[in-house]
């Protein structure tokens, strides 16, 4: 019973937002195209024909829950990609991706998710959204622990990537990652396979981020320890529910609803691309 209680809750109360982009993030490219506003509570990224823009977290993390509220580029956003993801560095890097692929006016965004481990990805799943992501802010979350990765939109699970190392499938668990976000031009592939290009007469394009919340194990490169081990045993914000988080019955029902109604691509169903056979985890439960 204690074990069941420890993993029952997926749909949690909204996190307490304690963000300040001045304290938590560093602009990585784009110069004045990245603007911290509202006393550090909002960060706006813009894209023009010369450059996009982006930022990264000041801390590195090894496991945690990461929440960000985004309002995506409105109108004709074709060719643009807005991102929120975790990544380490180097050729054998790990990465957990939310990418939002723009489209022509009136057409829906594509939410592109992927997981890389030891430099290898090819784990894409894509979705439409059941709301307009440009008219107001919505919350996008990544739960990352040693057993699984859960992608959530407004606290509704859209994807679970389980640890199947026992089947020979690499899982990101040994490399600390930073949180990254960016807005950039990718009109060679982003919209309808690159058939629809960026309309630069609509520039500058702007996406807004707020309420960046981390409930996670902060990694210290200097000592090779995290705040969830060694002398410290508590994660940031002292809520460690994410460390064993998995889907309860309600979460599984919501996941089925999203995947049945809104999933538009699944690497585990693309026989043309993977003609030599699917990755071993594709034969296991999605939950």
PDB file of C-alpha atoms in Angstrom:
ATOM      1  CA  UNK A   1       0.000   0.000   0.000  1.00  0.00           C
ATOM      2  CA  UNK A   2       2.814   2.420   0.849  1.00  0.00           C
ATOM      3  CA  UNK A   3       4.450   1.744  -2.511  1.00  0.00           C
ATOM      4  CA  UNK A   4       1.150   2.339  -4.308  1.00  0.00           C
ATOM      5  CA  UNK A   5       0.562   5.585  -2.468  1.00  0.00           C
ATOM      6  CA  UNK A   6       4.048   6.780  -3.279  1.00  0.00           C
ATOM      7  CA  UNK A   7       3.448   6.613  -7.026  1.00  0.00           C
ATOM      8  CA  UNK A   8      -0.282   7.270  -7.380  1.00  0.00           C
ATOM      9  CA  UNK A   9      -0.370  10.981  -8.016  1.00  0.00           C
ATOM     10  CA  UNK A  10       0.560  12.311 -11.426  1.00  0.00           C
ATOM     11  CA  UNK A  11      -1.800  15.236 -11.751  1.00  0.00           C
ATOM     12  CA  UNK A  12      -0.462  17.475  -9.010  1.00  0.00           C
ATOM     13  CA  UNK A  13      -1.403  20.870  -7.739  1.00  0.00           C
ATOM     14  CA  UNK A  14       0.093  23.651  -9.831  1.00  0.00           C
ATOM     15  CA  UNK A  15       3.700  24.298  -8.803  1.00  0.00           C
ATOM     16  CA  UNK A  16       4.635  27.366  -6.845  1.00  0.00           C
ATOM     17  CA  UNK A  17       6.247  29.670  -9.373  1.00  0.00           C
ATOM     18  CA  UNK A  18       9.406  31.175  -7.924  1.00  0.00           C
ATOM     19  CA  UNK A  19      11.160  32.139 -11.108  1.00  0.00           C
ATOM     20  CA  UNK A  20      13.385  35.066 -11.898  1.00  0.00           C
ATOM     21  CA  UNK A  21      15.106  34.983 -15.272  1.00  0.00           C
ATOM     22  CA  UNK A  22      17.768  37.422 -14.062  1.00  0.00           C
ATOM     23  CA  UNK A  23      18.774  34.887 -11.411  1.00  0.00           C
ATOM     24  CA  UNK A  24      18.055  31.614 -13.204  1.00  0.00           C
ATOM     25  CA  UNK A  25      18.973  32.109 -16.877  1.00  0.00           C
ATOM     26  CA  UNK A  26      21.664  33.442 -19.186  1.00  0.00           C
ATOM     27  CA  UNK A  27      21.040  34.739 -22.704  1.00  0.00           C
ATOM     28  CA  UNK A  28      23.160  32.623 -25.057  1.00  0.00           C
ATOM     29  CA  UNK A  29      22.617  34.246 -28.446  1.00  0.00           C
ATOM     30  CA  UNK A  30      20.612  36.914 -30.189  1.00  0.00           C
ATOM     31  CA  UNK A  31      21.812  39.962 -28.236  1.00  0.00           C
ATOM     32  CA  UNK A  32      18.888  42.367 -27.796  1.00  0.00           C
ATOM     33  CA  UNK A  33      16.505  39.907 -29.440  1.00  0.00           C
ATOM     34  CA  UNK A  34      16.273  38.241 -26.027  1.00  0.00           C
ATOM     35  CA  UNK A  35      14.634  40.585 -23.529  1.00  0.00           C
ATOM     36  CA  UNK A  36      14.057  39.919 -19.833  1.00  0.00           C
ATOM     37  CA  UNK A  37      11.001  41.899 -18.788  1.00  0.00           C
ATOM     38  CA  UNK A  38       8.561  42.485 -15.926  1.00  0.00           C
ATOM     39  CA  UNK A  39      11.219  42.471 -13.229  1.00  0.00           C
ATOM     40  CA  UNK A  40      12.641  39.144 -14.372  1.00  0.00           C
ATOM     41  CA  UNK A  41       9.321  37.309 -14.548  1.00  0.00           C
ATOM     42  CA  UNK A  42       9.101  37.152 -18.362  1.00  0.00           C
ATOM     43  CA  UNK A  43      11.616  36.530 -21.132  1.00  0.00           C
ATOM     44  CA  UNK A  44      10.734  37.349 -24.751  1.00  0.00           C
ATOM     45  CA  UNK A  45      12.696  35.794 -27.611  1.00  0.00           C
ATOM     46  CA  UNK A  46      12.550  37.234 -31.116  1.00  0.00           C
ATOM     47  CA  UNK A  47      13.657  36.144 -34.559  1.00  0.00           C
ATOM     48  CA  UNK A  48      14.457  38.260 -37.582  1.00  0.00           C
ATOM     49  CA  UNK A  49      16.255  37.519 -40.836  1.00  0.00           C
ATOM     50  CA  UNK A  50      19.642  38.093 -39.225  1.00  0.00           C
ATOM     51  CA  UNK A  51      19.330  35.949 -36.121  1.00  0.00           C
ATOM     52  CA  UNK A  52      17.140  34.165 -33.640  1.00  0.00           C
ATOM     53  CA  UNK A  53      17.716  34.163 -29.893  1.00  0.00           C
ATOM     54  CA  UNK A  54      17.947  31.845 -26.918  1.00  0.00           C
ATOM     55  CA  UNK A  55      18.817  31.328 -23.271  1.00  0.00           C
ATOM     56  CA  UNK A  56      19.969  28.588 -20.917  1.00  0.00           C
ATOM     57  CA  UNK A  57      19.665  27.860 -17.223  1.00  0.00           C
ATOM     58  CA  UNK A  58      22.569  28.852 -15.023  1.00  0.00           C
ATOM     59  CA  UNK A  59      22.373  25.524 -13.200  1.00  0.00           C
ATOM     60  CA  UNK A  60      22.930  22.012 -14.488  1.00  0.00           C
ATOM     61  CA  UNK A  61      20.618  19.251 -13.284  1.00  0.00           C
ATOM     62  CA  UNK A  62      20.666  15.480 -12.949  1.00  0.00           C
ATOM     63  CA  UNK A  63      16.949  14.561 -12.799  1.00  0.00           C
ATOM     64  CA  UNK A  64      14.011  16.725 -11.848  1.00  0.00           C
ATOM     65  CA  UNK A  65      10.746  18.333 -12.897  1.00  0.00           C
ATOM     66  CA  UNK A  66      11.008  21.351 -15.198  1.00  0.00           C
ATOM     67  CA  UNK A  67       8.046  23.624 -15.961  1.00  0.00           C
ATOM     68  CA  UNK A  68       7.846  26.526 -18.381  1.00  0.00           C
ATOM     69  CA  UNK A  69       4.908  28.618 -19.512  1.00  0.00           C
ATOM     70  CA  UNK A  70       5.080  29.629 -23.185  1.00  0.00           C
ATOM     71  CA  UNK A  71       3.058  31.769 -25.541  1.00  0.00           C
ATOM     72  CA  UNK A  72       4.086  30.865 -29.069  1.00  0.00           C
ATOM     73  CA  UNK A  73       4.590  33.023 -32.166  1.00  0.00           C
ATOM     74  CA  UNK A  74       1.143  34.139 -33.403  1.00  0.00           C
ATOM     75  CA  UNK A  75      -0.120  34.405 -36.969  1.00  0.00           C
ATOM     76  CA  UNK A  76       1.985  33.070 -39.811  1.00  0.00           C
ATOM     77  CA  UNK A  77       4.766  31.298 -37.925  1.00  0.00           C
ATOM     78  CA  UNK A  78       5.779  28.988 -40.783  1.00  0.00           C
ATOM     79  CA  UNK A  79       9.469  28.099 -40.758  1.00  0.00           C
ATOM     80  CA  UNK A  80       9.998  29.058 -37.115  1.00  0.00           C
ATOM     81  CA  UNK A  81      10.888  26.689 -34.285  1.00  0.00           C
ATOM     82  CA  UNK A  82      10.350  27.577 -30.632  1.00  0.00           C
ATOM     83  CA  UNK A  83      12.051  25.268 -28.151  1.00  0.00           C
ATOM     84  CA  UNK A  84      12.150  24.247 -24.501  1.00  0.00           C
ATOM     85  CA  UNK A  85      14.496  21.342 -23.777  1.00  0.00           C
ATOM     86  CA  UNK A  86      17.180  19.780 -21.616  1.00  0.00           C
ATOM     87  CA  UNK A  87      20.596  18.965 -22.993  1.00  0.00           C
ATOM     88  CA  UNK A  88      24.134  18.080 -22.053  1.00  0.00           C
ATOM     89  CA  UNK A  89      27.037  18.882 -24.346  1.00  0.00           C
ATOM     90  CA  UNK A  90      29.318  16.995 -26.707  1.00  0.00           C
ATOM     91  CA  UNK A  91      28.985  14.385 -29.438  1.00  0.00           C
ATOM     92  CA  UNK A  92      27.585  11.797 -27.021  1.00  0.00           C
ATOM     93  CA  UNK A  93      25.138  14.206 -25.444  1.00  0.00           C
ATOM     94  CA  UNK A  94      21.761  13.473 -23.842  1.00  0.00           C
ATOM     95  CA  UNK A  95      18.716  15.580 -24.704  1.00  0.00           C
ATOM     96  CA  UNK A  96      14.972  15.766 -23.945  1.00  0.00           C
ATOM     97  CA  UNK A  97      13.075  17.968 -26.414  1.00  0.00           C
ATOM     98  CA  UNK A  98       9.958  20.030 -26.718  1.00  0.00           C
ATOM     99  CA  UNK A  99      10.033  21.770 -30.117  1.00  0.00           C
ATOM    100  CA  UNK A 100       7.110  23.781 -31.487  1.00  0.00           C
ATOM    101  CA  UNK A 101       7.043  23.873 -35.280  1.00  0.00           C
ATOM    102  CA  UNK A 102       5.276  26.904 -36.727  1.00  0.00           C
ATOM    103  CA  UNK A 103       2.782  26.883 -39.561  1.00  0.00           C
ATOM    104  CA  UNK A 104       0.870  29.120 -41.927  1.00  0.00           C
ATOM    105  CA  UNK A 105      -1.901  31.272 -40.478  1.00  0.00           C
ATOM    106  CA  UNK A 106      -4.897  29.173 -39.521  1.00  0.00           C
ATOM    107  CA  UNK A 107      -2.925  25.921 -39.437  1.00  0.00           C
ATOM    108  CA  UNK A 108      -2.036  24.273 -36.105  1.00  0.00           C
ATOM    109  CA  UNK A 109       1.375  24.089 -34.530  1.00  0.00           C
ATOM    110  CA  UNK A 110       3.176  20.744 -34.435  1.00  0.00           C
ATOM    111  CA  UNK A 111       4.596  19.746 -31.042  1.00  0.00           C
ATOM    112  CA  UNK A 112       7.739  17.725 -31.745  1.00  0.00           C
ATOM    113  CA  UNK A 113       9.202  15.592 -28.926  1.00  0.00           C
ATOM    114  CA  UNK A 114      12.405  13.577 -28.959  1.00  0.00           C
ATOM    115  CA  UNK A 115      14.804  11.840 -26.579  1.00  0.00           C
ATOM    116  CA  UNK A 116      18.547  11.513 -27.180  1.00  0.00           C
ATOM    117  CA  UNK A 117      20.871   9.310 -25.182  1.00  0.00           C
ATOM    118  CA  UNK A 118      24.615   9.108 -25.780  1.00  0.00           C
ATOM    119  CA  UNK A 119      24.192  11.157 -28.949  1.00  0.00           C
ATOM    120  CA  UNK A 120      21.498   8.969 -30.493  1.00  0.00           C
ATOM    121  CA  UNK A 121      17.933  10.162 -31.030  1.00  0.00           C
ATOM    122  CA  UNK A 122      15.376   8.956 -33.584  1.00  0.00           C
ATOM    123  CA  UNK A 123      12.695   8.702 -30.875  1.00  0.00           C
ATOM    124  CA  UNK A 124      10.311  11.301 -32.309  1.00  0.00           C
ATOM    125  CA  UNK A 125       6.644  11.655 -31.499  1.00  0.00           C
ATOM    126  CA  UNK A 126       4.605  14.595 -32.788  1.00  0.00           C
ATOM    127  CA  UNK A 127       1.278  16.029 -31.702  1.00  0.00           C
ATOM    128  CA  UNK A 128      -1.246  18.744 -32.402  1.00  0.00           C
ATOM    129  CA  UNK A 129      -2.564  20.796 -29.509  1.00  0.00           C
ATOM    130  CA  UNK A 130      -6.192  21.013 -28.411  1.00  0.00           C
ATOM    131  CA  UNK A 131      -5.994  24.798 -27.884  1.00  0.00           C
ATOM    132  CA  UNK A 132      -4.503  27.899 -29.478  1.00  0.00           C
ATOM    133  CA  UNK A 133      -0.957  28.119 -28.023  1.00  0.00           C
ATOM    134  CA  UNK A 134      -0.515  31.690 -29.282  1.00  0.00           C
ATOM    135  CA  UNK A 135      -3.420  33.424 -27.536  1.00  0.00           C
ATOM    136  CA  UNK A 136      -2.339  32.807 -23.934  1.00  0.00           C
ATOM    137  CA  UNK A 137       0.329  31.104 -21.851  1.00  0.00           C
ATOM    138  CA  UNK A 138       0.277  27.336 -21.365  1.00  0.00           C
ATOM    139  CA  UNK A 139       2.495  25.148 -19.200  1.00  0.00           C
ATOM    140  CA  UNK A 140       4.893  22.600 -20.723  1.00  0.00           C
ATOM    141  CA  UNK A 141       6.650  20.229 -18.332  1.00  0.00           C
ATOM    142  CA  UNK A 142       9.334  17.573 -18.384  1.00  0.00           C
ATOM    143  CA  UNK A 143       9.564  15.041 -15.556  1.00  0.00           C
ATOM    144  CA  UNK A 144      12.885  13.208 -15.693  1.00  0.00           C
ATOM    145  CA  UNK A 145      13.836  10.505 -13.224  1.00  0.00           C
ATOM    146  CA  UNK A 146      15.870   7.318 -13.445  1.00  0.00           C
ATOM    147  CA  UNK A 147      12.843   5.213 -14.458  1.00  0.00           C
ATOM    148  CA  UNK A 148      11.099   7.374 -17.056  1.00  0.00           C
ATOM    149  CA  UNK A 149      10.613  10.710 -18.808  1.00  0.00           C
ATOM    150  CA  UNK A 150       7.128  12.236 -18.875  1.00  0.00           C
ATOM    151  CA  UNK A 151       6.136  15.073 -21.222  1.00  0.00           C
ATOM    152  CA  UNK A 152       3.151  17.115 -20.030  1.00  0.00           C
ATOM    153  CA  UNK A 153       1.060  19.959 -21.457  1.00  0.00           C
ATOM    154  CA  UNK A 154      -0.983  21.849 -18.867  1.00  0.00           C
ATOM    155  CA  UNK A 155      -0.282  18.894 -16.562  1.00  0.00           C
ATOM    156  CA  UNK A 156      -1.782  16.428 -19.055  1.00  0.00           C
ATOM    157  CA  UNK A 157       0.669  13.674 -20.089  1.00  0.00           C
ATOM    158  CA  UNK A 158       1.245  13.434 -23.823  1.00  0.00           C
ATOM    159  CA  UNK A 159       4.175  11.041 -23.822  1.00  0.00           C
ATOM    160  CA  UNK A 160       6.093   8.662 -21.560  1.00  0.00           C
ATOM    161  CA  UNK A 161       9.557   7.344 -22.430  1.00  0.00           C
ATOM    162  CA  UNK A 162      10.454   4.519 -20.054  1.00  0.00           C
ATOM    163  CA  UNK A 163      13.886   3.255 -19.103  1.00  0.00           C
ATOM    164  CA  UNK A 164      14.408   0.061 -21.106  1.00  0.00           C
ATOM    165  CA  UNK A 165      18.124  -0.364 -20.530  1.00  0.00           C
ATOM    166  CA  UNK A 166      17.420  -4.052 -19.806  1.00  0.00           C
ATOM    167  CA  UNK A 167      16.472  -4.350 -23.510  1.00  0.00           C
ATOM    168  CA  UNK A 168      19.670  -2.602 -24.629  1.00  0.00           C
ATOM    169  CA  UNK A 169      18.003   0.800 -25.138  1.00  0.00           C
ATOM    170  CA  UNK A 170      20.118   3.714 -23.896  1.00  0.00           C
ATOM    171  CA  UNK A 171      18.462   6.034 -21.377  1.00  0.00           C
ATOM    172  CA  UNK A 172      19.665   9.502 -20.309  1.00  0.00           C
ATOM    173  CA  UNK A 173      20.681   9.173 -16.686  1.00  0.00           C
ATOM    174  CA  UNK A 174      24.419   9.815 -16.341  1.00  0.00           C
ATOM    175  CA  UNK A 175      24.932  13.280 -17.827  1.00  0.00           C
ATOM    176  CA  UNK A 176      23.848  16.506 -16.144  1.00  0.00           C
ATOM    177  CA  UNK A 177      21.807  18.787 -18.387  1.00  0.00           C
ATOM    178  CA  UNK A 178      20.905  22.436 -18.578  1.00  0.00           C
ATOM    179  CA  UNK A 179      17.523  23.836 -19.551  1.00  0.00           C
ATOM    180  CA  UNK A 180      17.586  25.596 -22.922  1.00  0.00           C
ATOM    181  CA  UNK A 181      15.084  27.641 -24.892  1.00  0.00           C
ATOM    182  CA  UNK A 182      15.336  29.263 -28.299  1.00  0.00           C
ATOM    183  CA  UNK A 183      13.508  30.730 -31.265  1.00  0.00           C
ATOM    184  CA  UNK A 184      15.145  30.148 -34.634  1.00  0.00           C
ATOM    185  CA  UNK A 185      14.548  29.731 -38.344  1.00  0.00           C
ATOM    186  CA  UNK A 186      14.346  26.187 -39.714  1.00  0.00           C
ATOM    187  CA  UNK A 187      12.321  26.638 -42.862  1.00  0.00           C
ATOM    188  CA  UNK A 188      14.329  23.931 -44.607  1.00  0.00           C
ATOM    189  CA  UNK A 189      12.381  21.297 -42.599  1.00  0.00           C
ATOM    190  CA  UNK A 190      10.108  22.721 -39.887  1.00  0.00           C
ATOM    191  CA  UNK A 191       6.856  23.383 -41.743  1.00  0.00           C
ATOM    192  CA  UNK A 192       5.390  20.654 -43.926  1.00  0.00           C
ATOM    193  CA  UNK A 193       8.828  19.184 -44.501  1.00  0.00           C
ATOM    194  CA  UNK A 194      10.247  22.517 -45.669  1.00  0.00           C
ATOM    195  CA  UNK A 195       7.645  23.104 -48.367  1.00  0.00           C
ATOM    196  CA  UNK A 196       6.389  26.266 -46.609  1.00  0.00           C
ATOM    197  CA  UNK A 197       9.066  28.905 -46.050  1.00  0.00           C
ATOM    198  CA  UNK A 198       9.393  31.733 -43.548  1.00  0.00           C
ATOM    199  CA  UNK A 199       7.604  34.932 -44.583  1.00  0.00           C
ATOM    200  CA  UNK A 200      10.162  37.513 -43.473  1.00  0.00           C
ATOM    201  CA  UNK A 201       7.681  40.339 -44.054  1.00  0.00           C
ATOM    202  CA  UNK A 202       6.082  39.135 -40.810  1.00  0.00           C
ATOM    203  CA  UNK A 203       9.313  39.547 -38.815  1.00  0.00           C
ATOM    204  CA  UNK A 204      10.226  40.029 -36.081  1.00  0.00           C
ATOM    205  CA  UNK A 205       8.620  36.881 -34.706  1.00  0.00           C
ATOM    206  CA  UNK A 206       8.267  36.754 -30.914  1.00  0.00           C
ATOM    207  CA  UNK A 207       7.664  33.968 -28.393  1.00  0.00           C
ATOM    208  CA  UNK A 208       7.290  34.631 -24.666  1.00  0.00           C
ATOM    209  CA  UNK A 209       8.391  32.560 -21.673  1.00  0.00           C
ATOM    210  CA  UNK A 210       7.428  32.954 -18.037  1.00  0.00           C
ATOM    211  CA  UNK A 211       7.185  30.995 -14.783  1.00  0.00           C
ATOM    212  CA  UNK A 212      10.331  28.941 -15.282  1.00  0.00           C
ATOM    213  CA  UNK A 213      10.187  26.488 -12.390  1.00  0.00           C
ATOM    214  CA  UNK A 214      12.706  23.793 -11.517  1.00  0.00           C
ATOM    215  CA  UNK A 215      12.140  21.155  -8.870  1.00  0.00           C
ATOM    216  CA  UNK A 216      15.303  19.247  -9.454  1.00  0.00           C
ATOM    217  CA  UNK A 217      18.691  17.958  -8.385  1.00  0.00           C
ATOM    218  CA  UNK A 218      21.278  20.664  -9.011  1.00  0.00           C
ATOM    219  CA  UNK A 219      24.557  19.244 -10.279  1.00  0.00           C
ATOM    220  CA  UNK A 220      27.930  20.557  -9.149  1.00  0.00           C
ATOM    221  CA  UNK A 221      30.613  19.954 -11.765  1.00  0.00           C
ATOM    222  CA  UNK A 222      33.284  21.011  -9.275  1.00  0.00           C
ATOM    223  CA  UNK A 223      32.476  18.181  -6.852  1.00  0.00           C
ATOM    224  CA  UNK A 224      30.656  15.784  -9.222  1.00  0.00           C
ATOM    225  CA  UNK A 225      27.725  15.619  -6.810  1.00  0.00           C
ATOM    226  CA  UNK A 226      24.092  16.687  -6.925  1.00  0.00           C
ATOM    227  CA  UNK A 227      21.889  18.367  -4.357  1.00  0.00           C
ATOM    228  CA  UNK A 228      19.931  15.089  -4.101  1.00  0.00           C
ATOM    229  CA  UNK A 229      22.974  13.120  -2.944  1.00  0.00           C
ATOM    230  CA  UNK A 230      26.004  13.480  -0.761  1.00  0.00           C
ATOM    231  CA  UNK A 231      25.672  16.066   1.983  1.00  0.00           C
ATOM    232  CA  UNK A 232      22.345  17.351   0.637  1.00  0.00           C
ATOM    233  CA  UNK A 233      19.345  15.058   0.349  1.00  0.00           C
ATOM    234  CA  UNK A 234      16.656  17.469  -0.805  1.00  0.00           C
ATOM    235  CA  UNK A 235      15.792  18.687  -4.278  1.00  0.00           C
ATOM    236  CA  UNK A 236      15.170  22.333  -5.118  1.00  0.00           C
ATOM    237  CA  UNK A 237      11.798  23.378  -3.594  1.00  0.00           C
ATOM    238  CA  UNK A 238      11.897  20.293  -1.299  1.00  0.00           C
ATOM    239  CA  UNK A 239       9.204  18.374  -3.229  1.00  0.00           C
ATOM    240  CA  UNK A 240      10.617  15.063  -4.391  1.00  0.00           C
ATOM    241  CA  UNK A 241       7.410  13.529  -5.788  1.00  0.00           C
ATOM    242  CA  UNK A 242       8.907  13.580  -9.288  1.00  0.00           C
ATOM    243  CA  UNK A 243      11.646  11.130  -8.267  1.00  0.00           C
ATOM    244  CA  UNK A 244       9.218   8.196  -8.444  1.00  0.00           C
ATOM    245  CA  UNK A 245       6.496   9.773 -10.545  1.00  0.00           C
ATOM    246  CA  UNK A 246       4.573   7.585 -12.951  1.00  0.00           C
ATOM    247  CA  UNK A 247       1.064   7.561 -14.401  1.00  0.00           C
ATOM    248  CA  UNK A 248      -1.901   6.522 -12.293  1.00  0.00           C
ATOM    249  CA  UNK A 249      -5.153   5.343 -13.916  1.00  0.00           C
ATOM    250  CA  UNK A 250      -6.317   8.888 -14.591  1.00  0.00           C
ATOM    251  CA  UNK A 251      -2.978   9.782 -16.121  1.00  0.00           C
ATOM    252  CA  UNK A 252      -3.045   6.717 -18.368  1.00  0.00           C
ATOM    253  CA  UNK A 253      -6.546   7.598 -19.551  1.00  0.00           C
ATOM    254  CA  UNK A 254      -5.459  11.128 -20.377  1.00  0.00           C
ATOM    255  CA  UNK A 255      -2.424   9.856 -22.229  1.00  0.00           C
ATOM    256  CA  UNK A 256      -4.613   7.546 -24.320  1.00  0.00           C
ATOM    257  CA  UNK A 257      -6.938  10.444 -25.117  1.00  0.00           C
ATOM    258  CA  UNK A 258      -4.056  12.625 -26.324  1.00  0.00           C
ATOM    259  CA  UNK A 259      -2.358   9.903 -28.323  1.00  0.00           C
ATOM    260  CA  UNK A 260      -5.562   8.699 -29.979  1.00  0.00           C
ATOM    261  CA  UNK A 261      -6.858  12.164 -30.915  1.00  0.00           C
ATOM    262  CA  UNK A 262      -3.772  14.355 -31.310  1.00  0.00           C
ATOM    263  CA  UNK A 263      -0.704  12.249 -32.124  1.00  0.00           C
ATOM    264  CA  UNK A 264       0.311  12.729 -35.775  1.00  0.00           C
ATOM    265  CA  UNK A 265       3.652  10.897 -35.851  1.00  0.00           C
ATOM    266  CA  UNK A 266       5.135   7.993 -33.880  1.00  0.00           C
ATOM    267  CA  UNK A 267       8.561   6.566 -34.667  1.00  0.00           C
ATOM    268  CA  UNK A 268       7.313   3.218 -33.404  1.00  0.00           C
ATOM    269  CA  UNK A 269       4.822   3.062 -36.283  1.00  0.00           C
ATOM    270  CA  UNK A 270       7.027   4.290 -39.148  1.00  0.00           C
ATOM    271  CA  UNK A 271       7.867   1.039 -40.946  1.00  0.00           C
ATOM    272  CA  UNK A 272       9.166   2.851 -44.032  1.00  0.00           C
ATOM    273  CA  UNK A 273      11.769   4.709 -42.011  1.00  0.00           C
ATOM    274  CA  UNK A 274      12.728   1.753 -39.835  1.00  0.00           C
ATOM    275  CA  UNK A 275      12.526  -0.994 -42.431  1.00  0.00           C
ATOM    276  CA  UNK A 276      15.070  -3.110 -40.525  1.00  0.00           C
ATOM    277  CA  UNK A 277      12.785  -3.255 -37.502  1.00  0.00           C
ATOM    278  CA  UNK A 278      11.612  -1.038 -34.675  1.00  0.00           C
ATOM    279  CA  UNK A 279      13.604  -0.208 -31.569  1.00  0.00           C
ATOM    280  CA  UNK A 280      12.988  -2.758 -28.771  1.00  0.00           C
ATOM    281  CA  UNK A 281      11.018  -0.353 -26.559  1.00  0.00           C
ATOM    282  CA  UNK A 282       8.351  -0.050 -29.255  1.00  0.00           C
ATOM    283  CA  UNK A 283       7.105  -3.533 -28.319  1.00  0.00           C
ATOM    284  CA  UNK A 284       6.552  -2.530 -24.695  1.00  0.00           C
ATOM    285  CA  UNK A 285       3.727  -0.593 -23.081  1.00  0.00           C
ATOM    286  CA  UNK A 286       3.718   3.146 -23.708  1.00  0.00           C
ATOM    287  CA  UNK A 287       3.018   3.689 -20.015  1.00  0.00           C
TER     288      UNK A 287
END
